[in-house]
Amino acid sequence: MSNLTKVLSKMRWLQPVVGAVALILIWAFANFAELVDPVLLPSPLQSWNAFVEGMTEGTLGHDFYRTIFRTMLSFIIATIIAVPCGVALGSSDKLYRSVEFLIDFFRSTPASAMFPLFLVFFGIGEEAKIAVAAFGAALIILFNTAYGVMNARQLRQLAARVMGASKMRILWDVTIWESLPQTFIGLRSGVSMALVIVIVAEMFIGSSDGLGKRIIDAQMIFNMPEMYASIFAAGALGYVMNLLFTLIEGRFVHWGGK
Amino acid sequence: MNLPHRVPPLDEGNPVTASATLSADTVTPTEPAGDLSDRLRWFAPGTHITIRGLTKTFADGTVLYKDFDLDLPRGKVVSIFGPNGCGKSTLINMISGIMDYDAGQILFDGKTARETKIGYVFQNYREAGFPWLRAIDNIRYPLKFLKLSKAEQDARIEKLLASFNVSIDLNRFPYELSGGQQQLVSIMRALVIEPEVLFLDEPFSALDYEMTLFLRDKLQSVLTDMEITTLLVSHDLDEAVELADEVLLLTRKPTSVAARIPFDAPRPRNAETTVTPEFIDVKTRSLEIFQREVRKP
């Protein structure tokens, strides 16, 4: 009995992957026992092979890169616009109150509902996809940044004020730093939102490449291993982006939550 | 500063409800004079801060201060003590310029708070320090508002660190330090500019007793050297008396001065000071006045 406990405690490092391994096993079993039509559910190995093949020989790598490029570009545009605007909004009560409704309204509007509008304005090229993704991400970043600035703790601003700091100095030296943890939450959600919108846009608004386009193409011709491979690629992309942001956040906002 | 100065007249001629001068012994508040000329009275030599006709009403209509007058001496430590909710912190926040007041005038040698070098130590050191700056940069931060060269700044820091003679790693971030160390950093941040006035708002109340004793000693020796006009809000009467040159007792709101009790024991003061007859006398009188004020309806 004690031996078993020892072995188990040695295998603790395995814990984080237990869920994933279980899912793959269930998948393999469902495929093996033909619980689901094998056309719809290929084996994990088949899907993995499709992924590796697509990345090395096929065009999955290219589509992957295109989606990353679009997501990052729209995210960067959104950040450049939304962070300064958010700081301005957050530091002026009057300004915030006058546009609060607008922000809330558009934040509640599904970005996909805006596709046609952006198509009309930007055409069916690259611009529409990037613009609509930037729009969706910008709203999230804007509102989080403004929130961070508004809810900055007053004591630190008072401390700076009593030292003789001007209003601009307080904003620059204290308030913006205070708002960073919240701003980063906005940036992290913003990049996820940009990815979601880019994938959907690639599916439905005339794209020649990208993971969204690849998934929908695979679905149309029932190339299921290919489809699972692409879905996996999109998932991995989202996961890695989030992970990367958490890392950057940890370094940049090291005092967060302390 | 040997000649007495005249306080400029105020716009309104409201009666004086609380008036306090720098007399040697306990002063009970004078009766309302109802006379404008009383406002124009001279104040004693050695006065640093003059408060005239200070009025503060909260949003809910509660009158906290009404026509409050007070003179505070230069280079002395004044401890403010009074019943809960009488506005001790509010008073030093208004004097230091971080809280607005409805009417009245507060001047430091004729200057406004904005024109005066002010050091302020908050009770809540966790929320008052800048966690994105290392401890040393926290201490250095207020120097950027004085027009000093890099070399002069460094010299200031060196001097300050030498006078405190502490052995904490100032290259750490505040959240990596203990509570007492963080408050020590706050105190050094307040003193690095060599302030004309230092405000301490219950600076030790969130610390353990050992740290409190240590910081009190440090602070006392530095203040004695630097002769900074200091206002201390404390809820601990022993601490208030031990650190003070004068104990300022306040009434319940609407707040006025209940009494001012000088305490002249030699410095440095320590635990032994607290068993001397003078200390016990000052503490007893303070406590009597405090209890009298607390019991008032």
Coordinates of C-alpha atoms in Angstrom, one line a residue:
Chain A
M1 CA 0.0 0.0 0.0
S2 CA 2.7 2.4 1.0
N3 CA 4.6 1.5 -2.1
L4 CA 1.6 2.5 -4.2
T5 CA 1.4 5.8 -2.5
K6 CA 5.1 6.4 -3.2
V7 CA 4.8 5.5 -6.8
L8 CA 1.7 7.8 -7.1
S9 CA 3.5 10.7 -5.4
K10 CA 6.4 10.3 -7.8
M11 CA 4.0 10.5 -10.7
R12 CA 2.6 13.8 -9.5
W13 CA 4.2 15.6 -12.4
L14 CA 1.8 13.7 -14.7
Q15 CA -1.2 15.4 -13.1
P16 CA -1.5 18.3 -15.5
V17 CA -1.8 16.0 -18.5
V18 CA -4.2 13.4 -17.0
G19 CA -7.2 15.2 -18.4
A20 CA -5.8 15.5 -21.9
V21 CA -4.6 11.8 -21.9
A22 CA -8.1 10.7 -20.8
L23 CA -9.8 12.7 -23.5
I24 CA -7.5 11.1 -26.2
L25 CA -8.1 7.6 -24.7
I26 CA -11.9 8.2 -24.8
W27 CA -11.6 9.5 -28.3
A28 CA -9.5 6.4 -29.4
F29 CA -11.9 4.1 -27.7
A30 CA -15.0 5.7 -29.3
N31 CA -13.2 5.4 -32.7
F32 CA -12.1 1.8 -32.0
A33 CA -15.6 0.7 -30.9
E34 CA -17.2 2.7 -33.7
L35 CA -19.5 4.5 -31.3
V36 CA -19.5 7.3 -33.8
D37 CA -19.4 7.0 -37.6
P38 CA -15.7 6.7 -38.3
V39 CA -16.1 9.1 -41.2
L40 CA -17.1 11.8 -38.7
L41 CA -14.7 10.8 -36.0
P42 CA -11.3 9.6 -37.3
S43 CA -8.8 8.1 -34.9
P44 CA -6.6 10.5 -32.9
L45 CA -3.6 9.2 -34.8
Q46 CA -5.1 9.9 -38.2
S47 CA -5.8 13.5 -37.1
W48 CA -2.4 13.9 -35.6
N49 CA -0.8 12.7 -38.8
A50 CA -2.9 15.1 -40.8
F51 CA -1.7 17.9 -38.5
V52 CA 2.0 16.9 -38.9
E53 CA 1.7 16.5 -42.6
G54 CA -0.2 19.7 -43.0
M55 CA 2.5 21.6 -41.0
T56 CA 5.5 20.0 -42.8
E57 CA 4.4 19.3 -46.3
G58 CA 1.0 20.8 -46.8
T59 CA -0.4 24.3 -46.5
L60 CA -1.5 24.2 -42.8
G61 CA 1.7 26.1 -41.8
H62 CA 0.8 28.9 -44.2
D63 CA -2.8 29.1 -43.0
F64 CA -1.5 29.0 -39.5
Y65 CA 0.8 31.9 -40.2
R66 CA -1.9 33.9 -42.0
T67 CA -4.2 33.6 -39.0
I68 CA -1.5 34.6 -36.6
F69 CA -0.6 37.6 -38.8
R70 CA -4.2 38.8 -39.0
T71 CA -4.8 38.4 -35.3
M72 CA -1.7 40.2 -34.3
L73 CA -2.2 43.0 -36.7
S74 CA -5.7 43.6 -35.6
F75 CA -4.7 43.3 -32.0
I76 CA -1.9 45.8 -32.4
I77 CA -4.2 48.3 -34.1
A78 CA -6.7 47.8 -31.4
T79 CA -4.1 48.3 -28.7
I80 CA -2.7 51.5 -30.2
I81 CA -6.2 53.0 -30.5
A82 CA -7.9 51.6 -27.4
V83 CA -5.2 52.1 -24.6
P84 CA -4.8 55.8 -25.0
C85 CA -8.5 56.3 -25.4
G86 CA -9.2 54.2 -22.4
V87 CA -6.8 56.2 -20.3
A88 CA -8.4 59.4 -21.4
L89 CA -11.9 58.0 -20.7
G90 CA -11.0 56.7 -17.4
S91 CA -9.4 59.9 -16.2
S92 CA -12.4 62.0 -17.1
D93 CA -15.6 61.3 -15.4
K94 CA -17.6 63.5 -17.7
L95 CA -16.1 62.0 -20.8
Y96 CA -16.7 58.5 -19.6
R97 CA -20.3 59.1 -18.6
S98 CA -21.1 60.6 -22.0
V99 CA -19.8 57.6 -24.0
E100 CA -20.5 54.9 -21.4
F101 CA -23.8 53.9 -23.1
L102 CA -22.1 53.7 -26.6
I103 CA -19.3 51.5 -25.3
D104 CA -21.7 49.2 -23.5
F105 CA -24.0 49.0 -26.5
F106 CA -21.3 48.1 -29.0
R107 CA -19.6 45.8 -26.5
S108 CA -22.9 43.9 -26.3
T109 CA -23.3 43.8 -30.0
P110 CA -21.8 40.6 -31.5
A111 CA -18.9 41.6 -33.7
S112 CA -20.1 39.1 -36.3
A113 CA -23.2 41.2 -36.7
M114 CA -20.9 44.0 -37.9
F115 CA -19.4 41.9 -40.7
P116 CA -21.7 43.3 -43.4
L117 CA -21.1 46.8 -42.3
F118 CA -17.3 46.4 -42.4
L119 CA -17.6 44.6 -45.8
V120 CA -19.4 47.7 -47.2
F121 CA -16.8 50.0 -45.8
F122 CA -13.6 48.0 -46.4
G123 CA -14.5 45.7 -49.3
I124 CA -14.0 42.0 -49.2
G125 CA -10.3 42.1 -49.0
E126 CA -7.9 41.7 -46.1
E127 CA -8.9 45.1 -44.6
A128 CA -12.4 44.2 -43.6
K129 CA -11.3 41.1 -41.6
I130 CA -8.6 43.0 -39.8
A131 CA -10.8 46.0 -39.2
V132 CA -13.7 44.0 -37.7
A133 CA -11.3 42.0 -35.5
A134 CA -9.6 45.2 -34.4
F135 CA -13.0 46.8 -33.6
G136 CA -14.0 43.9 -31.4
A137 CA -10.7 43.7 -29.6
A138 CA -10.5 47.5 -29.2
L139 CA -13.8 47.7 -27.3
I140 CA -12.7 45.1 -24.8
I141 CA -9.3 46.8 -24.3
L142 CA -10.9 50.3 -24.1
F143 CA -13.4 49.4 -21.5
N144 CA -10.9 47.5 -19.4
T145 CA -8.3 50.2 -19.5
A146 CA -10.8 52.9 -18.6
Y147 CA -12.0 50.7 -15.8
G148 CA -8.4 50.2 -14.5
V149 CA -7.8 54.0 -14.6
M150 CA -11.1 54.8 -12.9
N151 CA -10.7 52.3 -10.1
A152 CA -7.0 53.1 -9.4
R153 CA -6.6 53.4 -5.7
Q154 CA -6.8 56.9 -4.6
L155 CA -4.3 56.8 -1.8
R156 CA -1.3 56.5 -4.2
Q157 CA -2.5 59.4 -6.2
L158 CA -2.9 61.4 -3.0
A159 CA 0.6 60.4 -2.0
A160 CA 2.0 61.8 -5.3
R161 CA -0.1 64.9 -5.0
V162 CA 1.1 65.7 -1.5
M163 CA 4.7 65.4 -2.9
G164 CA 3.8 68.2 -5.4
A165 CA 3.0 66.1 -8.5
S166 CA 0.8 67.9 -11.1
K167 CA -2.3 66.2 -12.5
M168 CA -0.5 65.0 -15.6
R169 CA 2.4 63.7 -13.6
I170 CA 0.0 61.8 -11.3
L171 CA -1.7 60.3 -14.3
W172 CA 1.6 59.3 -15.9
D173 CA 3.5 58.2 -12.8
V174 CA 0.8 56.6 -10.7
T175 CA -2.6 56.2 -12.4
I176 CA -1.5 54.4 -15.5
W177 CA 0.7 52.0 -13.5
E178 CA -2.2 51.4 -11.1
S179 CA -4.4 50.5 -14.1
L180 CA -1.9 48.1 -15.7
P181 CA -3.3 44.9 -14.1
Q182 CA -6.8 45.7 -15.4
T183 CA -5.4 46.9 -18.8
F184 CA -3.6 43.5 -19.1
I185 CA -6.8 41.7 -18.5
G186 CA -8.3 43.7 -21.3
L187 CA -5.3 43.0 -23.6
R188 CA -5.5 39.2 -22.9
S189 CA -9.3 39.1 -23.6
G190 CA -8.7 41.4 -26.6
V191 CA -6.3 39.1 -28.3
S192 CA -8.6 36.1 -27.7
M193 CA -11.5 38.1 -29.2
A194 CA -9.4 39.1 -32.2
L195 CA -8.6 35.5 -32.8
V196 CA -12.2 34.4 -32.6
I197 CA -13.3 37.2 -35.0
V198 CA -10.4 36.5 -37.5
I199 CA -11.3 32.7 -37.6
V200 CA -15.0 33.5 -38.2
A201 CA -14.1 36.2 -40.8
E202 CA -11.9 33.7 -42.6
M203 CA -14.7 31.2 -42.7
F204 CA -17.4 33.5 -44.0
I205 CA -16.0 36.7 -45.6
G206 CA -14.2 35.6 -48.7
S207 CA -10.8 34.5 -47.7
S208 CA -8.3 32.4 -49.6
D209 CA -6.3 31.3 -46.7
G210 CA -6.2 31.1 -42.9
L211 CA -7.3 28.5 -40.3
G212 CA -11.0 29.5 -40.6
K213 CA -11.0 29.0 -44.3
R214 CA -9.2 25.7 -43.9
I215 CA -11.7 24.4 -41.3
I216 CA -14.7 25.3 -43.4
D217 CA -13.1 23.8 -46.6
A218 CA -12.3 20.5 -44.8
Q219 CA -15.9 20.4 -43.5
M220 CA -17.3 20.8 -47.0
I221 CA -15.5 17.9 -48.4
F222 CA -15.8 15.8 -45.3
N223 CA -12.0 15.6 -44.9
M224 CA -12.4 15.1 -41.2
P225 CA -8.8 14.4 -40.1
E226 CA -7.8 17.6 -41.9
M227 CA -10.6 19.5 -40.1
Y228 CA -9.6 18.1 -36.6
A229 CA -6.0 19.0 -37.4
S230 CA -7.0 22.6 -38.2
I231 CA -9.3 22.9 -35.2
F232 CA -6.4 21.7 -33.1
A233 CA -4.1 24.2 -34.7
A234 CA -6.6 27.0 -33.9
G235 CA -6.9 25.8 -30.3
A236 CA -3.2 25.6 -29.9
L237 CA -2.8 29.1 -31.2
G238 CA -5.3 30.5 -28.8
Y239 CA -3.7 28.6 -25.9
V240 CA -0.2 29.7 -26.7
M241 CA -1.3 33.3 -27.1
N242 CA -2.9 33.3 -23.7
L243 CA 0.1 31.6 -22.2
L244 CA 2.4 34.2 -23.7
F245 CA 0.3 37.0 -22.4
T246 CA 0.2 35.5 -18.9
L247 CA 4.0 35.4 -19.0
I248 CA 4.4 38.9 -20.2
E249 CA 1.9 40.1 -17.7
G250 CA 3.7 38.3 -14.9
R251 CA 6.9 40.1 -15.8
F252 CA 5.4 43.5 -16.5
V253 CA 2.9 43.7 -13.8
H254 CA 4.9 41.8 -11.2
W255 CA 3.2 43.6 -8.3
G256 CA -0.3 42.6 -9.4
G257 CA -2.4 41.1 -6.7
K258 CA 0.3 41.7 -4.1
Chain B
M1 CA 10.8 85.0 12.6
N2 CA 11.0 87.0 15.8
L3 CA 8.3 89.4 15.0
P4 CA 4.7 88.3 15.2
H5 CA 2.8 88.3 12.0
R6 CA -0.7 89.5 11.3
V7 CA -3.2 87.0 9.9
P8 CA -5.1 88.5 7.0
P9 CA -8.7 89.2 7.7
L10 CA -11.3 86.8 6.4
D11 CA -14.3 87.6 4.3
E12 CA -16.9 86.6 6.7
G13 CA -17.3 87.7 10.3
N14 CA -18.4 84.5 11.9
P15 CA -17.8 84.2 15.6
V16 CA -14.8 82.3 16.7
T17 CA -15.8 79.0 18.2
A18 CA -12.4 77.6 18.9
S19 CA -9.3 79.6 19.4
A20 CA -6.0 78.3 20.6
T21 CA -2.8 80.1 21.2
L22 CA 0.7 78.9 22.0
S23 CA 0.5 79.5 25.7
A24 CA 2.6 77.5 28.1
D25 CA -0.1 75.7 29.9
T26 CA -3.4 74.0 29.2
V27 CA -5.6 76.2 27.3
T28 CA -9.3 75.8 27.4
P29 CA -11.2 77.2 24.4
T30 CA -12.2 80.8 24.7
E31 CA -15.9 81.6 24.6
P32 CA -17.2 82.7 21.2
A33 CA -16.2 86.3 20.9
G34 CA -18.6 87.3 18.2
D35 CA -16.2 90.0 17.2
L36 CA -14.4 90.4 13.9
S37 CA -11.4 92.1 15.6
D38 CA -10.7 88.9 17.4
R39 CA -9.9 87.3 14.0
L40 CA -7.2 89.9 13.4
R41 CA -5.3 88.9 16.5
W42 CA -1.6 88.5 16.4
F43 CA -0.1 85.1 16.6
A44 CA 2.8 84.1 18.7
P45 CA 6.4 84.1 17.4
G46 CA 7.5 80.7 16.3
T47 CA 4.1 79.9 14.7
H48 CA 4.5 77.9 11.5
I49 CA 1.0 77.0 10.5
T50 CA -2.0 79.2 10.9
I51 CA -5.6 77.9 10.4
R52 CA -8.4 80.4 10.4
G53 CA -12.1 79.9 9.9
L54 CA -11.7 76.3 8.7
T55 CA -15.1 74.9 7.8
K56 CA -15.8 71.4 6.5
T57 CA -19.2 69.9 6.0
F58 CA -19.7 66.4 4.6
A59 CA -22.0 65.6 1.8
D60 CA -24.7 64.3 4.2
G61 CA -24.8 67.6 5.9
T62 CA -22.7 66.6 9.0
V63 CA -20.7 69.6 10.2
L64 CA -17.2 68.5 11.0
Y65 CA -15.4 71.8 11.4
K66 CA -17.0 75.2 11.7
D67 CA -14.8 78.3 12.0
F68 CA -12.0 76.3 13.4
D69 CA -8.9 78.3 14.3
L70 CA -5.5 76.9 15.2
D71 CA -1.9 77.9 15.3
L72 CA 0.8 75.3 15.2
P73 CA 4.4 75.9 16.3
R74 CA 7.5 75.6 14.1
G75 CA 9.8 72.6 14.5
K76 CA 7.7 70.9 17.2
V77 CA 5.9 67.6 17.2
V78 CA 2.1 68.1 17.9
S79 CA 0.1 64.9 18.6
I80 CA -3.6 65.1 17.7
F81 CA -5.8 63.1 20.0
G82 CA -9.6 63.0 20.2
P83 CA -12.8 60.9 20.2
N84 CA -13.6 58.7 17.3
G85 CA -14.9 60.4 14.3
C86 CA -13.9 63.9 15.4
G87 CA -11.9 64.3 12.2
K88 CA -8.3 64.0 13.3
S89 CA -7.3 62.5 9.9
T90 CA -9.6 64.9 8.1
L91 CA -7.8 67.8 9.8
I92 CA -4.3 66.8 8.7
N93 CA -5.6 65.9 5.3
M94 CA -7.0 69.4 4.9
I95 CA -3.9 71.0 6.3
S96 CA -1.7 69.0 4.0
G97 CA -3.8 69.9 1.0
I98 CA -5.0 66.5 0.0
M99 CA -8.6 67.2 1.1
D100 CA -10.6 70.2 0.1
Y101 CA -12.4 72.3 2.7
D102 CA -15.5 74.5 2.3
A103 CA -14.2 77.7 3.8
G104 CA -11.3 79.1 5.7
Q105 CA -7.6 79.6 5.2
I106 CA -4.6 77.4 6.0
L107 CA -1.2 79.0 5.6
F108 CA 2.4 77.8 6.3
D109 CA 4.4 81.0 7.0
G110 CA 2.0 82.7 4.6
K111 CA 2.4 80.0 1.9
T112 CA -0.2 77.6 0.7
A113 CA 0.2 73.8 1.1
R114 CA 1.0 73.6 -2.6
E115 CA 4.0 76.0 -2.1
T116 CA 5.2 74.1 0.9
K117 CA 7.4 71.0 1.0
I118 CA 5.3 68.4 2.7
G119 CA 6.0 64.9 3.8
Y120 CA 3.1 62.6 4.5
V121 CA 3.2 59.1 6.0
F122 CA -0.1 57.2 5.6
Q123 CA -1.4 54.5 7.9
N124 CA -1.9 52.1 5.0
Y125 CA 1.7 51.7 3.8
R126 CA 0.6 48.9 1.4
E127 CA -1.6 51.2 -0.6
A128 CA 0.6 54.3 -0.3
G129 CA 3.9 53.0 -1.7
F130 CA 4.4 52.5 -5.4
P131 CA 4.8 48.7 -5.9
W132 CA 6.1 49.1 -9.4
L133 CA 9.2 50.9 -8.1
R134 CA 12.0 49.4 -6.1
A135 CA 12.1 50.6 -2.5
I136 CA 15.1 52.9 -3.2
D137 CA 13.2 54.4 -6.2
N138 CA 10.2 54.9 -4.0
I139 CA 12.3 56.9 -1.6
R140 CA 13.9 58.8 -4.5
Y141 CA 10.6 59.5 -6.2
P142 CA 9.6 62.8 -4.5
L143 CA 13.0 64.3 -5.2
K144 CA 12.0 64.7 -8.8
F145 CA 9.7 67.6 -7.8
L146 CA 12.6 69.5 -6.3
K147 CA 15.0 71.0 -8.9
L148 CA 18.0 69.0 -7.9
S149 CA 20.9 67.6 -9.9
K150 CA 21.5 63.9 -10.0
A151 CA 24.5 64.3 -7.7
E152 CA 22.5 66.4 -5.2
Q153 CA 19.7 63.8 -5.2
D154 CA 22.3 61.0 -4.5
A155 CA 23.7 63.1 -1.7
R156 CA 20.3 63.5 -0.2
I157 CA 19.6 59.8 -0.3
E158 CA 23.0 59.0 1.1
K159 CA 22.5 61.4 4.0
L160 CA 19.0 60.0 4.7
L161 CA 20.1 56.4 4.6
A162 CA 23.0 57.3 7.0
S163 CA 20.7 59.0 9.4
F164 CA 18.3 56.0 9.5
N165 CA 21.1 53.5 9.5
V166 CA 18.9 50.6 8.5
S167 CA 19.9 47.3 6.9
I168 CA 17.2 46.5 4.5
D169 CA 17.8 45.6 0.9
L170 CA 16.3 48.7 -0.8
N171 CA 16.7 47.1 -4.2
R172 CA 13.7 44.9 -3.4
F173 CA 10.1 45.8 -4.4
P174 CA 7.9 47.0 -1.6
Y175 CA 5.8 43.8 -1.6
E176 CA 8.9 41.8 -0.9
L177 CA 9.5 43.7 2.4
S178 CA 7.8 43.2 5.7
G179 CA 5.1 45.6 6.9
G180 CA 7.5 47.5 9.1
Q181 CA 10.1 47.8 6.4
Q182 CA 7.5 49.1 4.0
Q183 CA 6.5 51.7 6.5
L184 CA 10.1 52.6 7.1
V185 CA 10.4 53.1 3.3
S186 CA 7.3 55.4 3.5
I187 CA 8.8 57.4 6.3
M188 CA 12.1 57.8 4.4
R189 CA 10.2 58.8 1.3
A190 CA 8.4 61.5 3.3
L191 CA 11.6 62.8 4.8
V192 CA 14.0 62.7 1.8
I193 CA 12.8 66.1 0.6
E194 CA 13.6 67.5 4.0
P195 CA 10.0 68.7 4.4
E196 CA 9.0 71.8 6.1
V197 CA 6.1 69.9 7.6
L198 CA 5.6 66.2 8.2
F199 CA 2.2 64.6 8.6
L200 CA 1.9 61.2 10.2
D201 CA -1.5 59.6 10.1
E202 CA -1.5 56.7 12.6
P203 CA 1.8 55.6 11.0
F204 CA 2.4 52.6 13.4
S205 CA -1.1 51.3 14.0
A206 CA -0.8 48.5 11.4
L207 CA 2.5 47.2 12.7
D208 CA 3.5 44.8 15.4
Y209 CA 4.7 46.2 18.7
E210 CA 8.4 45.4 18.2
M211 CA 8.4 47.2 14.9
T212 CA 6.5 50.1 16.3
L213 CA 9.0 50.7 19.1
F214 CA 11.9 50.4 16.6
L215 CA 10.3 52.9 14.1
R216 CA 9.2 55.3 16.8
D217 CA 12.8 55.5 18.1
K218 CA 14.2 56.0 14.6
L219 CA 11.6 58.6 13.7
Q220 CA 12.2 60.4 17.0
S221 CA 15.9 60.7 16.6
V222 CA 15.6 61.9 13.0
L223 CA 12.9 64.4 13.8
T224 CA 15.0 65.8 16.7
D225 CA 17.9 66.3 14.4
M226 CA 15.9 67.8 11.5
E227 CA 13.5 70.0 13.6
I228 CA 10.6 69.5 11.3
T229 CA 7.2 70.8 12.2
T230 CA 5.3 67.5 12.7
L231 CA 1.6 66.6 13.1
L232 CA 1.0 63.2 14.4
V233 CA -2.5 61.5 14.5
S234 CA -2.5 58.6 16.9
H235 CA -5.1 56.5 18.6
D236 CA -2.6 55.4 21.2
L237 CA -2.3 58.0 24.0
D238 CA 1.0 56.6 25.2
E239 CA 2.5 57.0 21.8
A240 CA 0.9 60.4 21.3
V241 CA 2.4 61.7 24.5
E242 CA 5.8 60.1 24.2
L243 CA 6.5 61.6 20.8
A244 CA 4.9 65.0 21.4
D245 CA 6.1 68.4 22.4
E246 CA 2.4 69.2 22.7
V247 CA -0.7 67.1 22.8
L248 CA -3.7 68.7 21.0
L249 CA -7.0 67.3 22.3
L250 CA -10.0 67.7 20.1
T251 CA -13.7 67.7 21.0
R252 CA -16.5 65.7 19.4
K253 CA -17.9 67.1 16.2
P254 CA -18.4 69.9 15.4
T255 CA -14.8 69.8 16.3
S256 CA -12.9 72.4 18.3
V257 CA -9.8 72.4 20.4
A258 CA -10.5 70.9 23.8
A259 CA -7.1 71.5 25.3
R260 CA -3.4 71.8 24.4
I261 CA -1.0 70.2 26.9
P262 CA 2.7 70.7 26.5
F263 CA 5.2 68.0 27.3
D264 CA 8.8 69.1 27.7
A265 CA 10.6 65.9 28.7
P266 CA 14.1 65.7 27.2
R267 CA 14.8 63.7 24.1
P268 CA 15.5 61.0 23.1
R269 CA 12.6 59.6 25.0
N270 CA 12.0 55.9 25.5
A271 CA 10.2 53.4 27.7
E272 CA 11.8 55.1 30.7
T273 CA 10.2 58.4 29.8
T274 CA 6.8 56.8 30.1
V275 CA 7.3 56.1 33.9
T276 CA 8.3 59.6 34.8
P277 CA 5.9 61.8 36.8
E278 CA 5.7 64.4 34.0
F279 CA 4.7 61.8 31.5
I280 CA 2.1 60.3 33.8
D281 CA 0.8 63.8 34.6
V282 CA 0.4 64.8 30.9
K283 CA -1.2 61.4 30.1
T284 CA -3.6 61.6 33.0
R285 CA -4.7 65.2 32.2
S286 CA -5.1 64.2 28.5
L287 CA -7.1 61.2 29.4
E288 CA -9.4 63.2 31.7
I289 CA -10.1 65.7 29.0
F290 CA -10.6 62.9 26.4
Q291 CA -13.0 61.1 28.6
R292 CA -14.9 64.3 29.4
E293 CA -15.3 64.9 25.7
V294 CA -16.3 61.3 24.9
R295 CA -19.0 61.5 27.6
K296 CA -20.5 64.7 26.3
P297 CA -23.8 64.1 24.6

